[in-house]
Every structure is written in structure tokens, then in C-alpha cells.
């Protein structure tokens, strides 16, 4: 597609610096740009590329100190990353055809209720009493257990396993290899040191607009429901244990893990590889740094937390700085000891 | 089902406090209980709910200081979590029909030996010389490689991949997405900085009553066997490298990882996201805290270990407490320096 | 197979100590060896077994101080691990027949281009415009999305999911449960605290001779390509985010994670459970210890890095040693304070 800087400015509500008639025909990374390219700088780390690029059009923040040069036309916007999302949508040629209908061979239990606009890929298994809503896509090699319900316009990528009684909302995106509704990890220790399994009789409930990354696992509740609320976003290889609640619009980065019965509030942000013990509460808007180990409830909304065991962000970085001064302290104490031994 | 406090007391060997004729008909979480509900308190964190609940019957520890009120009948038991397991079994309506027979389409090599009482789900692949025992369930979309043996009453959930020569015992439960018998990670470095693959010719042997969580991976041995012994329980997303041994009745929480040739004793407990270097031994009954990094053998049975690099639990928490006092130490040293500079 | 020490010495370019006519017929772990066994010591931790073994032939390093006894014939080689790789190859009876042709049922789009020597397992799904090269093996239950290309002699294990536009080189080995080309984790925050998805329109490009461990995930780029270069080796359960680059012959151990747009150089070695923040560069030959948290670029080629936040290896271990001395420092300060208070 060919588009002028002027047209893009209208689409993005941007201020133009340079030639409004500049024409671009592709969206590329700034380090690979030529005169036909539309580019973005959303992260200050990449601003240095603006010095040398010959991109036709460059979208930058209205607050950026960058100046247009080399004949590049600037579009200044409030939020470049947001504009990026809008333009990716516009420029991405829909590379996969719209899927619809039931591919063969597939296995669909006679009691399942599949909407006529849904897509069921080959080698997918649909159990008894399953509901697959309008516009839902179940890609190949999926397993959908008995009594699962998937509401309209959700996408289940290839090789997903969703176990019995799980409920998914509208417009969810579940990536390949995800397991939803596996048994929680519950065992009652016996006197001889062995364990008996605690049956996991609950389910998983997932709200609307939830996205779940590849190979992430969400266990069913022992009793009641494990909850992933509206708009939550989970990255790849995340562990969600039984009876956990993830609040709406919370974000969990890759390889993080939440132990049983822990409840995250709304708008919580969890860094990669962070972990939570079980049975704690995390207030709304809390930010957990990558690799943190959260061992107790956080009651202060919007708090920033870091370290293992986790502590307030500032405290943690003060402790790290202090630790690096221990050598110096040892020297100073030795000096004092020498002075005093002479007295 | 409807059941009286009296009947439950007999089942659980409990002491009744309140009305032996109280009738309940469902098992629910205490925070959601009404007069028809049977509830449990197994974790002291939830005792405060006992103040306000109107549950019909509440199971508590015989040692609990809680008193029955609001018309709730108490059942006092030795181990509430154990009782919970027993009652979940009793109250869980068997929601999935008992599976038996071979669903179509499936792929079963002519040399495979499938017991007539076994279940093979659609889209499952059974290789040559595979043995599937009495009452075994292989759910849909599984891959069972050549010469694998699965003994009686084991359950293989949907989408599990078990590679050639792996041996599984009786009553095992393998959750969705598990990979058993993938190649170990072994490469011989070459002079030019590249690597040649070390063939992984061993297998995986899994004992009886082992449970393995979703998307966990257990690599085959280079030579010999990777061993998961009787009664061991592994959570989701765990990594078990080649030639590892996990002792009987050991428990490994989610996202923990054990490097090559490391041997865990019996009754070892490993917290979530903990890691072990290769070629070390862990004594029986050792407890490893979540996120620990275990870098050397632990020879002391029953030791509690924490931190990265891991150290005895008490030492670790003393170090953390000390670290938080460095600021104070700096102030005290400065004060001493000032005093001495005046002298 | 039966083979003499003499024949093995020629194969491995080894010096014989003992009986050149000693015959062995199996390759086993040293702790399980008898007179018919060929064994190896590649790791000094296992040298003590050499004292008591009755193995027929033992391969050791030419630099080892071990002496042959108990009638065991020694073969001294430059690199025992390398010799081990060569002999495993030789001794491993090819336990699986060579796979070829297309098993049924499978799903192959009419526009796909499958080389006649390739193997496509049952229940595998091959999308439109896919290219499957000479000698490629796609095991059962795989999903190969539209326009994927897999070059000659690569092996795709059971249950792998490769999404649209991904490109794989020659002789790659992709283990079970791997997901390649899932959407990167990109969301633009909105004023109301919700998120809109940033479309992920790029792809994944994998070089030649790459091995990827079970249940590892490699996300597609937002724009451009996520790159895994020639000879890189990734272990199980690794997370590679969008737009990451992994340099040639780099090695990443299990459960490590690399955040978006981070670039690892050549010959980088990453320990298990290590993590990297996004948008940083790691120089060639850098070694990252297990469980490290790398929060900034490392510009020094060959540096050794440890801890979270990561710092140079020596500095990290000095800090740990210092931390353990804080208690002693507290005592010394107290002593000084007492002395001075008396003055």
C-alpha cells in the first residue's frame, strides 16, 4: 500500500514536520529503513538511529528532542507505541485466509454445540457438551474437554489443551501449547511419607479479552474456580496454580509463577521469572520486578517490589548498593582498630 | 448428596461440636458457604472466616482454638487437609464418563499390545512394540513412541508425548503437554567453537504412583536411565535433565529445574523455581526453598536450604537481616571515625 | 557389536595402556560396568570409580593421573567427552527404523511442497505453501503453519507447532512441544488501564544445525525476524521473546528467558533459569551463570557474569563472601564503640 505523510497524520492525529506529500509503502524497523519506509521510535534507546536514517516518514513522540534531517518527514504523536499498534494493523497484509468450517478429520462429540461460523481445525477433539461460539477459531491438534465453553470470537491456536468445565470469554487469544484446567498440585501427606492425591474438582474461568502465551499452564481449582479476569495478559511459560485469581488488566511476563490461592488485584504488572508463594493478596496496580520472590501480601496499591525475598524497590536497590560497600567498611573498621590498638 | 454431621464424623473419625443432625449437601470454600455447606479450614490463614461463616458443618483441626458459633457444627479431626481429600473424593460427582476402547481415527502400530480395557483417544499415535496395560487411559492427541510401556491404571492426559523406550509404572498420572524421553542436552565443544551432538541413547524409567504436571519435561539418559521413583510428584513446567534421579515420594514444585546427573534422595521437597547444578547429590528429606540455587551436594538428611547460591535456611535469613543493617553500620563507623579524628 | 581395545584406539586416536586385545561389547556407565563393558570418565567427579571398576576398557583423558588396575585397559585420548560422542554414535543400535513417506491420516494442503524423501507422521497438519525439504522428518501430531519452510535433513519431533512464515535451516532438531512463531507479547496501554494488542507481523528465522529443546517457545518478531543463528543450541522450556537474536554457536540452558529485542553474540553461554531484560546487547563469548538476572548490556567479550542483578563473576562472589562477614563486622564495631565510650 502507498500512503502519504498527510494521510498518516490524519490517521494518527499527528503534527507533520517536513513534507506532507512524502510517500511510503512499507512499515519497517528503523535500522533497515530506506526512502520508501515508514518507521517508529517508541523506545528512547533507539533514538540514535534518527541521526542517520533515510526513512521517508518517522513517527516520534511529541515530547522528543529529535529534529528531522536527511529529508525524513517527522510525524509527532502523543504515544508512538500506540500509533505503531494502529499502523501495524493497517499495514499487515492478512497473510492467513479467514478460517471457517470444520476440517476433516476432526472429532466432534454429538452433544457439542458448534456455531456455524466457527472454525474447527483437523485433528482437533471436541468433547461432550462443549459450546463453541460465533466466530471462534479452534486451530488443528487441539483438545477441548467435556463441558468446556468458548465464547464468541475467541481464537484457540494449534495444540492447545482445555480440560473439562473450563469457561472462556469473548475475544480471548490462547496460544499454542497452553494447558487450561489441568489438575492443581494437591497432595495430603501420609504418616509413611507417601501422599494421597487431593481431587481437583473445580474449574478455570477466563474473562473477555484475555491473551495467554504459548506453553503457559493454568490449573483448575480444588474447589470453586481459578480466575483470569477481563483483559489480563499472560506471556509464555507462565504457571498459574489452583485457586489463583488474576485481576482484570493485569499483565504477567514470561516464566513467572503464581502459587495456589494467591490473588492478584487489577492492573498488577509482574516481571519475567518472578514467583509468588501461595495464599497471599497483591493490591491493585502493584509492580513486581523480574525474578522477584514475593513471600507475603502487598497491601499498598501501586507499590513497586523487587528482590527475593521481595521488598520495596528503593529498599532493595539501597541494599544492593550497601552490599557493594562492605569491603570498604571492612577497611575502615580495620583502620579504626589499628588506631585504637595504638592508644 | 445429603449427609449429616453424624455420618461425616464417622467417615472422618471426628469429634462433633454442635448439632449431629445438621444436614449439608455440598462442599464449598468457606468464604462462599451457606447453611447447606460443608467447609474446611486446613490453613490457619483462613481461620478468621470461622468468625462469620454460617456454614452448616465446618471441619477444623482438633488442635484449633476456634469455637463453634452462628449455629455452625464443628467436626474436629487430626488432619483437616487429609479429611478434605477424603471428602472431595466423596462429593465430586464423576463428571466425565469412564473411557474405554479405541476412538477413531487413531494410529496403532500392528505390533503394539493394547489391553482390551484400555482407552486410546482419537488422534493418538501408538508406535511399534508399545505396551498399554489394563485400565490405562491414553487421552486424545498423544504420541507414544516405539517400545514404550505403560503399566496398569495409569492415565496419560491429552497431548502428552512419550518417546521411545520410556517405561511407566502403575497408577501414574501424566498431565497435558508433558514430554518424556526427549533428548538430553549434550554437546561436545569443537575447536572451532561449534558443537557436535552427543547421542542420547538411554531412556526414562518412571515408578508407580508418580504424578507429573502439565508441560513438564523429562529428558532421556545419555546412557542408562533417567529415574523418577515411586510416589514422586512433579508440578507443572519442571525441567528434569538427562540421568537425573528423583527419589521416591519426593515432591518438586512448579518451574523448578534439575541439571544433568543430579540425584535427589527420598522425601525431598523442592520449592517452585528452584534450580540444581549437575552431578550433585541431595540427601533424603532435604527441603529446598523456592527460587533457591543449589550449587553443591547436601549431605545432611532433612536439612532446610535457601537462597542462591543456597545455604542453610537459618544462615540465609540471618544474612538477609544483616544486609538490611549495613546502612546502620555505616552510620556507626562514621561516628567512630569522627570521634577518633577529634582525638 | 564386539570390538577390541586396539580397534577402538585407532577410531579414537588413543594411546593404549593394558591389553590391546581386550574385547568389549557394550557402552555403559562406569558404575554399572563389567568385564565386557566400555566406559568413560569425562568429568573428574567420577574418577573415584576408576579405583574399583572392572570395566574391560576405560577411556580417560591423556592428562588424567589415574592408573589402570584390576585388569582394565585404558585408552588415553585428548578429549574423553568428544570420544564419548563418537562411540555413542557407533554403539547406539538404531532403535527406530528410518521413517519415510506420508502416514495416514495426515492433512497436507494441496499447495504444500513435500520432498519425496520426507516423512510426515500421522495427525500432522501441513498448511498452504509449506516447503518440506529432502530427508526432513515431521513426526506425528505436528502443526506446520502456512508458508513455513523446513530445509533438508531437519527433524521435527512429535507435537511441535511451527507458525506461519517461520524459516528453518538444514539439519535442525526441534524437540517435542516446541512452539515457534507464536505472537510476541506486545500491548499498548490505554488511558483506562486496558491494553490493545500490537499485531505481531514478523517471523522467526532459524539457521542450520540448530537444536531446540522440548517445550521451548520462540516468538515471532513484531516487525522483521526473531533470529536463531547457525549452530545455536537451546535446552528445554526456554523463552525467546520477539525480535531477539541468538548468535551462532550460542548455548542456552533450560528455563532461561530472553526478553524482547535483546541480542546475544556468538558463542555466548547462558546458564539455566537465567533471565535478560529487553533491548540489550551481549558481546561474543560471554558466560552467564545460572539464575543470573542480566539488566544491562555486556560489552566485554568473554566476560563471566553472575547474580541478580548480574555483575562480574568475581565481584559477585566477593559480595557473597562479604555478606557472610557482616555479623563479624557488627561485633567489631560494637567492640570499638565500647572502647571509645570508656575513653
mmCIF file of N, CA and C in Angstrom, chain B residues 223, chain C residues 1-3 8 23-29 32-40 56-57 91:
data_model
loop_
_atom_site.group_PDB
_atom_site.id
_atom_site.type_symbol
_atom_site.label_atom_id
_atom_site.label_comp_id
_atom_site.label_asym_id
_atom_site.label_seq_id
_atom_site.Cartn_x
_atom_site.Cartn_y
_atom_site.Cartn_z
ATOM 1 N N UNK B 223 23.211 -42.434 28.671
ATOM 2 C CA UNK B 223 23.477 -43.867 28.792
ATOM 3 C C UNK B 223 22.763 -44.278 30.066
ATOM 4 N N UNK C 1 27.583 -55.460 19.162
ATOM 5 C CA UNK C 1 28.848 -55.425 18.439
ATOM 6 C C UNK C 1 30.016 -55.740 19.378
ATOM 7 N N UNK C 2 30.995 -56.457 18.847
ATOM 8 C CA UNK C 2 32.202 -56.792 19.590
ATOM 9 C C UNK C 2 33.374 -56.035 18.978
ATOM 10 N N UNK C 3 34.209 -55.457 19.830
ATOM 11 C CA UNK C 3 35.289 -54.630 19.305
ATOM 12 C C UNK C 3 36.482 -54.720 20.278
ATOM 13 N N UNK C 8 39.366 -49.759 18.891
ATOM 14 C CA UNK C 8 38.868 -48.503 19.471
ATOM 15 C C UNK C 8 39.961 -47.437 19.496
ATOM 16 N N UNK C 23 38.374 -57.359 24.682
ATOM 17 C CA UNK C 23 37.165 -57.239 23.855
ATOM 18 C C UNK C 23 36.010 -56.708 24.699
ATOM 19 N N UNK C 24 35.300 -55.721 24.178
ATOM 20 C CA UNK C 24 34.087 -55.210 24.850
ATOM 21 C C UNK C 24 32.920 -55.278 23.859
ATOM 22 N N UNK C 25 31.709 -55.331 24.423
ATOM 23 C CA UNK C 25 30.550 -55.420 23.524
ATOM 24 C C UNK C 25 29.417 -54.461 23.883
ATOM 25 N N UNK C 26 29.654 -53.559 24.858
ATOM 26 C CA UNK C 26 28.610 -52.591 25.188
ATOM 27 C C UNK C 26 29.229 -51.354 25.830
ATOM 28 N N UNK C 27 28.523 -50.260 25.702
ATOM 29 C CA UNK C 27 28.942 -48.977 26.259
ATOM 30 C C UNK C 27 28.024 -48.694 27.431
ATOM 31 N N UNK C 28 28.584 -48.640 28.680
ATOM 32 C CA UNK C 28 27.724 -48.430 29.852
ATOM 33 C C UNK C 28 28.331 -47.395 30.796
ATOM 34 N N UNK C 29 27.529 -46.946 31.764
ATOM 35 C CA UNK C 29 28.033 -46.038 32.792
ATOM 36 C C UNK C 29 29.039 -46.795 33.657
ATOM 37 N N UNK C 32 28.170 -49.180 36.455
ATOM 38 C CA UNK C 32 27.438 -50.408 36.138
ATOM 39 C C UNK C 32 28.269 -51.360 35.277
ATOM 40 N N UNK C 33 29.587 -51.130 35.233
ATOM 41 C CA UNK C 33 30.419 -51.845 34.263
ATOM 42 C C UNK C 33 30.801 -53.261 34.706
ATOM 43 N N UNK C 34 30.927 -54.176 33.763
ATOM 44 C CA UNK C 34 31.578 -55.473 33.991
ATOM 45 C C UNK C 34 32.674 -55.647 32.936
ATOM 46 N N UNK C 35 33.251 -56.855 32.884
ATOM 47 C CA UNK C 35 34.413 -57.081 32.032
ATOM 48 C C UNK C 35 34.140 -56.852 30.537
ATOM 49 N N UNK C 36 32.882 -56.977 30.103
ATOM 50 C CA UNK C 36 32.537 -56.772 28.687
ATOM 51 C C UNK C 36 32.264 -55.313 28.344
ATOM 52 N N UNK C 37 32.463 -54.431 29.321
ATOM 53 C CA UNK C 37 31.989 -53.049 29.156
ATOM 54 C C UNK C 37 33.087 -52.092 28.726
ATOM 55 N N UNK C 38 32.672 -51.150 27.899
ATOM 56 C CA UNK C 38 33.483 -49.988 27.543
ATOM 57 C C UNK C 38 32.912 -48.795 28.317
ATOM 58 N N UNK C 39 33.792 -48.058 29.030
ATOM 59 C CA UNK C 39 33.321 -46.937 29.859
ATOM 60 C C UNK C 39 34.164 -45.694 29.610
ATOM 61 N N UNK C 40 33.685 -44.583 30.193
ATOM 62 C CA UNK C 40 34.303 -43.280 30.022
ATOM 63 C C UNK C 40 34.411 -42.553 31.326
ATOM 64 N N UNK C 56 36.110 -53.573 31.044
ATOM 65 C CA UNK C 56 37.106 -54.101 30.124
ATOM 66 C C UNK C 56 37.996 -52.997 29.594
ATOM 67 N N UNK C 57 37.383 -51.920 29.125
ATOM 68 C CA UNK C 57 38.130 -50.802 28.555
ATOM 69 C C UNK C 57 37.580 -49.507 29.132
ATOM 70 N N UNK C 91 27.940 -47.165 18.923
ATOM 71 C CA UNK C 91 27.323 -48.262 19.664
ATOM 72 C C UNK C 91 25.788 -48.213 19.679
#
